[in-house]
């Protein structure tokens, strides 16, 4: 019997309409755990590096993690993997919600698509009954709307549906995959889904997931719940409110946006509005948010409430989480939050990433002001800030006129537009738009994360370690006192010695080696979460989370029966980290690509940055260009990867 | 008539506090797996979240009695302007729907308040609902003592008066046969 996983994948060949249930090799679970790890393995094995993200051969994988669907709280992530049309690298996108657990109850750890369907279709999985169904009637329908239509036409109110909107159908590079209150937004995987002709996947399952050692497992789960209760009652003091608790940033609860609106940049990530948060704004924004927010909601089997049901009068109901309420508002330079909630409804139905899309639009208008784009490009566009954002969103999603060019994201659009447009692309890493945040002093830990994170998205790389030093020694001591999550006691010392000013402050402190240590820990937790399918909001993202390096090995062994300890788990992390790196290296990524936006910090230190990157590569066992060495790969049972990279001349004197 | 004390176990359900997480379902299924916690499958839960996020409908419903036949009609509630599904609040394991039936055997499922030995402090769904949407309460109530044999005799006499002893004996025999069978 297989424990904690179903042991089966669903393989769908869309070109031929072929559906197969395939047993997986348990040895792969031991090596890569599942989720992101086994996704990476499939991506590496199945297609050569030249594969275009829109080639029929390119796989699109919907995966659960190893703990997904068990009673482990928050084990609900769907890990979606394909090549990103925007970065051309491995696309990371994760979503919470209810999809992956349901897929596992239906009997599958993953759904792997290949080929392309000639007509728009949707997949309906009801335990072992799997059908590819016509979706012609869903063409152009909203991503949220579609989920409801499908549930109704199947007469399956308990089915969970992941769907794309018009943006995905039209292969917009910022297209998301929406499901319930969650979405896999980053890196354009909705476009890949649309390219394959899949409008949606609906799933319903009523099978068991087995647990190897139930007594141990329930004890661990109860401890996690107890600790969540403790943390909910004991927010971490002396840091800003949204970072004090568990979960993803509590943007649906919080109405005080002084920090975001005054510290993040508006427009095309340009303008700081330091006196924005006045008394009137505060009152207005609060009343707007409380009026439209109907209920705080969670993902599957999680006591937190990171999302909300949003009902704006006159618009259909949708769900929201995180920063979307701010990104459109700030991108469009609109002072009323009401606009944010309204345009987000349209954006959710279109199915677009709320991080990149507003920036792409703001970029478009900046080019217009600079005279690089002309009035002709914007014929019929209203002149007010709100109206023009709606107008451009409609054009992008439909790929009409200038919208067609901008639909590829700022990097590719600038290349097409020319005339110096590239100078206005100032907030990307690896061709991907970043948070609109511009800071003063370089933080060495953040430098490394921005530069080297394969996910190209800081919120999915950072976590666990404070973002800034505490002001006083008292505060530092209070913080480290009950910080048992650290994998090593040295991290406490780093916090104790880190000061806001003077010798022990940014950029020279944490030192180069310390920074590498910290980033390695941060990445490790994210990679483990993504293999286990546990939400980062209960693990790698917040300070003092319920899941950590000390209890994870027990979770894994009691659930799956695989022998696991901290050393073993670190090895799995290193294996998965290196495999992901190898996939991207094989697709041409090099040191030169590991470059945070130039203006992310005002004060930059090229020599220090070089040292940081050198040290990080060395620590990882990579060469100066960020390529894993043969020895590193061999030690991690990735000899087949080393061989391939050698044959291609990527590893030179291995 | 004589009064006796009876322990009433109840779960207060506060729909406004529910975040729709389905933790109650999955922990119920795990608790009733055998061995305990050896599996997870909300399809086997004795509590069911009726959820329809886009209408803001979040109703945890506990599995009640099995009924061999569905009701003659249906009910539909509208509360505060929000329309709930037909039979939305009904606890019956009923032929008209698939709720509260074991997905493999089709046998009815019924909430047993997590009977356990030693007893659980609170039912598992309540323990796992950290949002306090489910609140467990125990109270003692005075109830009338079970019908006394004398009352039964009175009843049987009434029946024999009406149908004659032979017919009653036949009916009792048939009923006891079908129960054994
Ligand atoms: S912490 Fe928040 S985002 Fe994570 S599973 Fe829970 S509700 Fe979802
Ligand atoms: S556990 Fe509580 S909050 Fe979660 S669905 Fe059940 S009743 Fe609602
Ligand atoms: S009380 Fe126990 S048996 Fe009843 S629904 Fe809750 S967990 Fe299940």
JSON list of C-alpha atoms in Angstrom, two decimals, chain A residues 464-605:
[
{"chain": "A", "resi": 464, "resn": "UNK", "atom": "CA", "xyz": [11.21, 33.09, 8.75]},
{"chain": "A", "resi": 465, "resn": "UNK", "atom": "CA", "xyz": [13.98, 35.59, 9.32]},
{"chain": "A", "resi": 466, "resn": "UNK", "atom": "CA", "xyz": [13.12, 39.18, 10.33]},
{"chain": "A", "resi": 467, "resn": "UNK", "atom": "CA", "xyz": [13.09, 41.60, 7.40]},
{"chain": "A", "resi": 468, "resn": "UNK", "atom": "CA", "xyz": [14.87, 44.28, 9.39]},
{"chain": "A", "resi": 469, "resn": "UNK", "atom": "CA", "xyz": [16.87, 44.52, 12.62]},
{"chain": "A", "resi": 470, "resn": "UNK", "atom": "CA", "xyz": [15.05, 45.12, 15.89]},
{"chain": "A", "resi": 471, "resn": "UNK", "atom": "CA", "xyz": [15.70, 48.52, 17.41]},
{"chain": "A", "resi": 472, "resn": "UNK", "atom": "CA", "xyz": [16.88, 47.51, 20.86]},
{"chain": "A", "resi": 473, "resn": "UNK", "atom": "CA", "xyz": [18.73, 44.63, 22.46]},
{"chain": "A", "resi": 474, "resn": "UNK", "atom": "CA", "xyz": [15.72, 44.02, 24.65]},
{"chain": "A", "resi": 475, "resn": "UNK", "atom": "CA", "xyz": [13.53, 43.49, 21.63]},
{"chain": "A", "resi": 476, "resn": "UNK", "atom": "CA", "xyz": [16.09, 41.16, 20.08]},
{"chain": "A", "resi": 477, "resn": "UNK", "atom": "CA", "xyz": [16.36, 39.08, 23.20]},
{"chain": "A", "resi": 478, "resn": "UNK", "atom": "CA", "xyz": [12.61, 38.86, 23.47]},
{"chain": "A", "resi": 479, "resn": "UNK", "atom": "CA", "xyz": [12.43, 37.71, 19.86]},
{"chain": "A", "resi": 480, "resn": "UNK", "atom": "CA", "xyz": [14.99, 34.90, 20.07]},
{"chain": "A", "resi": 481, "resn": "UNK", "atom": "CA", "xyz": [13.80, 33.64, 23.44]},
{"chain": "A", "resi": 482, "resn": "UNK", "atom": "CA", "xyz": [11.16, 31.23, 22.14]},
{"chain": "A", "resi": 483, "resn": "UNK", "atom": "CA", "xyz": [12.50, 30.91, 18.60]},
{"chain": "A", "resi": 484, "resn": "UNK", "atom": "CA", "xyz": [12.79, 27.13, 18.54]},
{"chain": "A", "resi": 485, "resn": "UNK", "atom": "CA", "xyz": [12.14, 26.95, 14.77]},
{"chain": "A", "resi": 486, "resn": "UNK", "atom": "CA", "xyz": [15.75, 27.86, 13.91]},
{"chain": "A", "resi": 487, "resn": "UNK", "atom": "CA", "xyz": [17.59, 24.95, 12.32]},
{"chain": "A", "resi": 488, "resn": "UNK", "atom": "CA", "xyz": [20.73, 26.10, 14.09]},
{"chain": "A", "resi": 489, "resn": "UNK", "atom": "CA", "xyz": [21.38, 28.27, 17.16]},
{"chain": "A", "resi": 490, "resn": "UNK", "atom": "CA", "xyz": [23.65, 30.57, 15.17]},
{"chain": "A", "resi": 491, "resn": "UNK", "atom": "CA", "xyz": [20.63, 32.29, 13.62]},
{"chain": "A", "resi": 492, "resn": "UNK", "atom": "CA", "xyz": [19.69, 33.65, 17.02]},
{"chain": "A", "resi": 493, "resn": "UNK", "atom": "CA", "xyz": [23.08, 35.29, 17.32]},
{"chain": "A", "resi": 494, "resn": "UNK", "atom": "CA", "xyz": [22.66, 36.89, 13.89]},
{"chain": "A", "resi": 495, "resn": "UNK", "atom": "CA", "xyz": [19.46, 38.52, 15.12]},
{"chain": "A", "resi": 496, "resn": "UNK", "atom": "CA", "xyz": [20.99, 39.57, 18.43]},
{"chain": "A", "resi": 497, "resn": "UNK", "atom": "CA", "xyz": [23.92, 41.26, 16.73]},
{"chain": "A", "resi": 498, "resn": "UNK", "atom": "CA", "xyz": [22.01, 42.89, 13.90]},
{"chain": "A", "resi": 499, "resn": "UNK", "atom": "CA", "xyz": [21.62, 46.61, 14.48]},
{"chain": "A", "resi": 500, "resn": "UNK", "atom": "CA", "xyz": [19.77, 49.39, 12.68]},
{"chain": "A", "resi": 501, "resn": "UNK", "atom": "CA", "xyz": [22.89, 51.56, 12.48]},
{"chain": "A", "resi": 502, "resn": "UNK", "atom": "CA", "xyz": [26.63, 51.31, 12.77]},
{"chain": "A", "resi": 503, "resn": "UNK", "atom": "CA", "xyz": [29.04, 48.51, 12.08]},
{"chain": "A", "resi": 504, "resn": "UNK", "atom": "CA", "xyz": [26.51, 45.74, 12.50]},
{"chain": "A", "resi": 505, "resn": "UNK", "atom": "CA", "xyz": [23.96, 47.08, 10.10]},
{"chain": "A", "resi": 506, "resn": "UNK", "atom": "CA", "xyz": [23.10, 46.72, 6.39]},
{"chain": "A", "resi": 507, "resn": "UNK", "atom": "CA", "xyz": [24.82, 46.30, 4.01]},
{"chain": "A", "resi": 508, "resn": "UNK", "atom": "CA", "xyz": [27.78, 44.76, 5.83]},
{"chain": "A", "resi": 509, "resn": "UNK", "atom": "CA", "xyz": [25.77, 42.91, 8.41]},
{"chain": "A", "resi": 510, "resn": "UNK", "atom": "CA", "xyz": [24.58, 40.17, 8.25]},
{"chain": "A", "resi": 511, "resn": "UNK", "atom": "CA", "xyz": [27.98, 39.35, 6.79]},
{"chain": "A", "resi": 512, "resn": "UNK", "atom": "CA", "xyz": [28.40, 37.58, 3.47]},
{"chain": "A", "resi": 513, "resn": "UNK", "atom": "CA", "xyz": [28.57, 34.13, 5.04]},
{"chain": "A", "resi": 514, "resn": "UNK", "atom": "CA", "xyz": [25.69, 34.81, 7.37]},
{"chain": "A", "resi": 515, "resn": "UNK", "atom": "CA", "xyz": [23.58, 36.07, 4.50]},
{"chain": "A", "resi": 516, "resn": "UNK", "atom": "CA", "xyz": [24.23, 32.89, 2.58]},
{"chain": "A", "resi": 517, "resn": "UNK", "atom": "CA", "xyz": [23.25, 30.81, 5.63]},
{"chain": "A", "resi": 518, "resn": "UNK", "atom": "CA", "xyz": [20.05, 32.75, 6.09]},
{"chain": "A", "resi": 519, "resn": "UNK", "atom": "CA", "xyz": [19.03, 32.55, 2.45]},
{"chain": "A", "resi": 520, "resn": "UNK", "atom": "CA", "xyz": [19.75, 28.84, 2.38]},
{"chain": "A", "resi": 521, "resn": "UNK", "atom": "CA", "xyz": [17.44, 28.30, 5.33]},
{"chain": "A", "resi": 522, "resn": "UNK", "atom": "CA", "xyz": [14.71, 30.44, 3.77]},
{"chain": "A", "resi": 523, "resn": "UNK", "atom": "CA", "xyz": [14.90, 28.62, 0.46]},
{"chain": "A", "resi": 524, "resn": "UNK", "atom": "CA", "xyz": [15.04, 25.28, 2.16]},
{"chain": "A", "resi": 525, "resn": "UNK", "atom": "CA", "xyz": [11.73, 25.79, 3.91]},
{"chain": "A", "resi": 526, "resn": "UNK", "atom": "CA", "xyz": [10.03, 26.96, 0.73]},
{"chain": "A", "resi": 527, "resn": "UNK", "atom": "CA", "xyz": [11.35, 24.02, -1.28]},
{"chain": "A", "resi": 528, "resn": "UNK", "atom": "CA", "xyz": [10.16, 21.60, 1.39]},
{"chain": "A", "resi": 529, "resn": "UNK", "atom": "CA", "xyz": [6.73, 23.23, 1.57]},
{"chain": "A", "resi": 530, "resn": "UNK", "atom": "CA", "xyz": [6.42, 23.04, -2.18]},
{"chain": "A", "resi": 531, "resn": "UNK", "atom": "CA", "xyz": [7.29, 19.36, -2.21]},
{"chain": "A", "resi": 532, "resn": "UNK", "atom": "CA", "xyz": [4.91, 18.57, 0.65]},
{"chain": "A", "resi": 533, "resn": "UNK", "atom": "CA", "xyz": [2.13, 20.85, -0.56]},
{"chain": "A", "resi": 534, "resn": "UNK", "atom": "CA", "xyz": [1.95, 22.77, 2.70]},
{"chain": "A", "resi": 535, "resn": "UNK", "atom": "CA", "xyz": [1.02, 26.44, 2.58]},
{"chain": "A", "resi": 536, "resn": "UNK", "atom": "CA", "xyz": [3.93, 28.81, 3.07]},
{"chain": "A", "resi": 537, "resn": "UNK", "atom": "CA", "xyz": [1.60, 30.83, 5.29]},
{"chain": "A", "resi": 538, "resn": "UNK", "atom": "CA", "xyz": [1.94, 28.17, 7.97]},
{"chain": "A", "resi": 539, "resn": "UNK", "atom": "CA", "xyz": [5.56, 27.43, 7.29]},
{"chain": "A", "resi": 540, "resn": "UNK", "atom": "CA", "xyz": [8.21, 29.19, 5.26]},
{"chain": "A", "resi": 541, "resn": "UNK", "atom": "CA", "xyz": [6.70, 32.67, 5.08]},
{"chain": "A", "resi": 542, "resn": "UNK", "atom": "CA", "xyz": [5.81, 33.94, 8.57]},
{"chain": "A", "resi": 543, "resn": "UNK", "atom": "CA", "xyz": [8.03, 34.35, 11.59]},
{"chain": "A", "resi": 544, "resn": "UNK", "atom": "CA", "xyz": [7.78, 31.49, 14.08]},
{"chain": "A", "resi": 545, "resn": "UNK", "atom": "CA", "xyz": [5.57, 29.15, 12.09]},
{"chain": "A", "resi": 546, "resn": "UNK", "atom": "CA", "xyz": [4.01, 25.86, 13.27]},
{"chain": "A", "resi": 547, "resn": "UNK", "atom": "CA", "xyz": [5.88, 23.79, 10.66]},
{"chain": "A", "resi": 548, "resn": "UNK", "atom": "CA", "xyz": [9.65, 23.85, 10.75]},
{"chain": "A", "resi": 549, "resn": "UNK", "atom": "CA", "xyz": [12.80, 21.83, 10.20]},
{"chain": "A", "resi": 550, "resn": "UNK", "atom": "CA", "xyz": [12.42, 19.95, 13.46]},
{"chain": "A", "resi": 551, "resn": "UNK", "atom": "CA", "xyz": [8.90, 18.60, 13.05]},
{"chain": "A", "resi": 552, "resn": "UNK", "atom": "CA", "xyz": [8.79, 18.18, 9.26]},
{"chain": "A", "resi": 553, "resn": "UNK", "atom": "CA", "xyz": [10.86, 14.99, 9.19]},
{"chain": "A", "resi": 554, "resn": "UNK", "atom": "CA", "xyz": [8.41, 13.38, 11.63]},
{"chain": "A", "resi": 555, "resn": "UNK", "atom": "CA", "xyz": [5.46, 14.49, 9.57]},
{"chain": "A", "resi": 556, "resn": "UNK", "atom": "CA", "xyz": [6.98, 12.92, 6.51]},
{"chain": "A", "resi": 557, "resn": "UNK", "atom": "CA", "xyz": [7.91, 9.62, 8.10]},
{"chain": "A", "resi": 558, "resn": "UNK", "atom": "CA", "xyz": [4.71, 9.10, 10.05]},
{"chain": "A", "resi": 559, "resn": "UNK", "atom": "CA", "xyz": [2.54, 9.99, 7.06]},
{"chain": "A", "resi": 560, "resn": "UNK", "atom": "CA", "xyz": [4.42, 8.19, 4.31]},
{"chain": "A", "resi": 561, "resn": "UNK", "atom": "CA", "xyz": [6.50, 5.56, 6.09]},
{"chain": "A", "resi": 562, "resn": "UNK", "atom": "CA", "xyz": [9.66, 6.95, 4.45]},
{"chain": "A", "resi": 563, "resn": "UNK", "atom": "CA", "xyz": [12.56, 7.15, 6.90]},
{"chain": "A", "resi": 564, "resn": "UNK", "atom": "CA", "xyz": [13.37, 10.80, 7.30]},
{"chain": "A", "resi": 565, "resn": "UNK", "atom": "CA", "xyz": [15.46, 12.95, 9.58]},
{"chain": "A", "resi": 566, "resn": "UNK", "atom": "CA", "xyz": [16.76, 16.50, 9.35]},
{"chain": "A", "resi": 567, "resn": "UNK", "atom": "CA", "xyz": [19.87, 15.47, 7.42]},
{"chain": "A", "resi": 568, "resn": "UNK", "atom": "CA", "xyz": [17.84, 13.45, 4.99]},
{"chain": "A", "resi": 569, "resn": "UNK", "atom": "CA", "xyz": [15.38, 16.25, 4.47]},
{"chain": "A", "resi": 570, "resn": "UNK", "atom": "CA", "xyz": [18.16, 18.73, 3.85]},
{"chain": "A", "resi": 571, "resn": "UNK", "atom": "CA", "xyz": [19.48, 16.38, 1.21]},
{"chain": "A", "resi": 572, "resn": "UNK", "atom": "CA", "xyz": [16.09, 16.18, -0.52]},
{"chain": "A", "resi": 573, "resn": "UNK", "atom": "CA", "xyz": [15.93, 19.97, -0.49]},
{"chain": "A", "resi": 574, "resn": "UNK", "atom": "CA", "xyz": [19.37, 20.23, -2.03]},
{"chain": "A", "resi": 575, "resn": "UNK", "atom": "CA", "xyz": [18.43, 17.67, -4.66]},
{"chain": "A", "resi": 576, "resn": "UNK", "atom": "CA", "xyz": [15.28, 19.55, -5.62]},
{"chain": "A", "resi": 577, "resn": "UNK", "atom": "CA", "xyz": [17.03, 22.91, -5.53]},
{"chain": "A", "resi": 578, "resn": "UNK", "atom": "CA", "xyz": [19.79, 21.66, -7.81]},
{"chain": "A", "resi": 579, "resn": "UNK", "atom": "CA", "xyz": [17.42, 19.95, -10.20]},
{"chain": "A", "resi": 580, "resn": "UNK", "atom": "CA", "xyz": [15.42, 23.15, -10.63]},
{"chain": "A", "resi": 581, "resn": "UNK", "atom": "CA", "xyz": [18.63, 25.09, -11.13]},
{"chain": "A", "resi": 582, "resn": "UNK", "atom": "CA", "xyz": [19.82, 22.54, -13.69]},
{"chain": "A", "resi": 583, "resn": "UNK", "atom": "CA", "xyz": [16.56, 22.83, -15.65]},
{"chain": "A", "resi": 584, "resn": "UNK", "atom": "CA", "xyz": [17.03, 26.57, -15.89]},
{"chain": "A", "resi": 585, "resn": "UNK", "atom": "CA", "xyz": [20.74, 26.37, -16.57]},
{"chain": "A", "resi": 586, "resn": "UNK", "atom": "CA", "xyz": [20.00, 23.93, -19.36]},
{"chain": "A", "resi": 587, "resn": "UNK", "atom": "CA", "xyz": [17.64, 26.54, -20.77]},
{"chain": "A", "resi": 588, "resn": "UNK", "atom": "CA", "xyz": [20.40, 29.12, -20.76]},
{"chain": "A", "resi": 589, "resn": "UNK", "atom": "CA", "xyz": [20.10, 30.90, -17.43]},
{"chain": "A", "resi": 590, "resn": "UNK", "atom": "CA", "xyz": [23.46, 32.21, -16.16]},
{"chain": "A", "resi": 591, "resn": "UNK", "atom": "CA", "xyz": [24.96, 34.52, -13.60]},
{"chain": "A", "resi": 592, "resn": "UNK", "atom": "CA", "xyz": [24.21, 37.58, -15.71]},
{"chain": "A", "resi": 593, "resn": "UNK", "atom": "CA", "xyz": [20.49, 36.88, -15.31]},
{"chain": "A", "resi": 594, "resn": "UNK", "atom": "CA", "xyz": [20.71, 36.93, -11.53]},
{"chain": "A", "resi": 595, "resn": "UNK", "atom": "CA", "xyz": [20.35, 40.63, -11.23]},
{"chain": "A", "resi": 596, "resn": "UNK", "atom": "CA", "xyz": [17.85, 42.48, -9.06]},
{"chain": "A", "resi": 597, "resn": "UNK", "atom": "CA", "xyz": [16.28, 45.61, -10.59]},
{"chain": "A", "resi": 598, "resn": "UNK", "atom": "CA", "xyz": [18.96, 48.27, -10.65]},
{"chain": "A", "resi": 599, "resn": "UNK", "atom": "CA", "xyz": [16.88, 50.81, -8.75]},
{"chain": "A", "resi": 600, "resn": "UNK", "atom": "CA", "xyz": [15.56, 48.39, -6.15]},
{"chain": "A", "resi": 601, "resn": "UNK", "atom": "CA", "xyz": [17.94, 49.97, -3.66]},
{"chain": "A", "resi": 602, "resn": "UNK", "atom": "CA", "xyz": [19.27, 53.47, -4.00]},
{"chain": "A", "resi": 603, "resn": "UNK", "atom": "CA", "xyz": [22.58, 52.49, -2.45]},
{"chain": "A", "resi": 604, "resn": "UNK", "atom": "CA", "xyz": [24.23, 49.64, -4.33]},
{"chain": "A", "resi": 605, "resn": "UNK", "atom": "CA", "xyz": [27.60, 48.00, -3.60]}
]
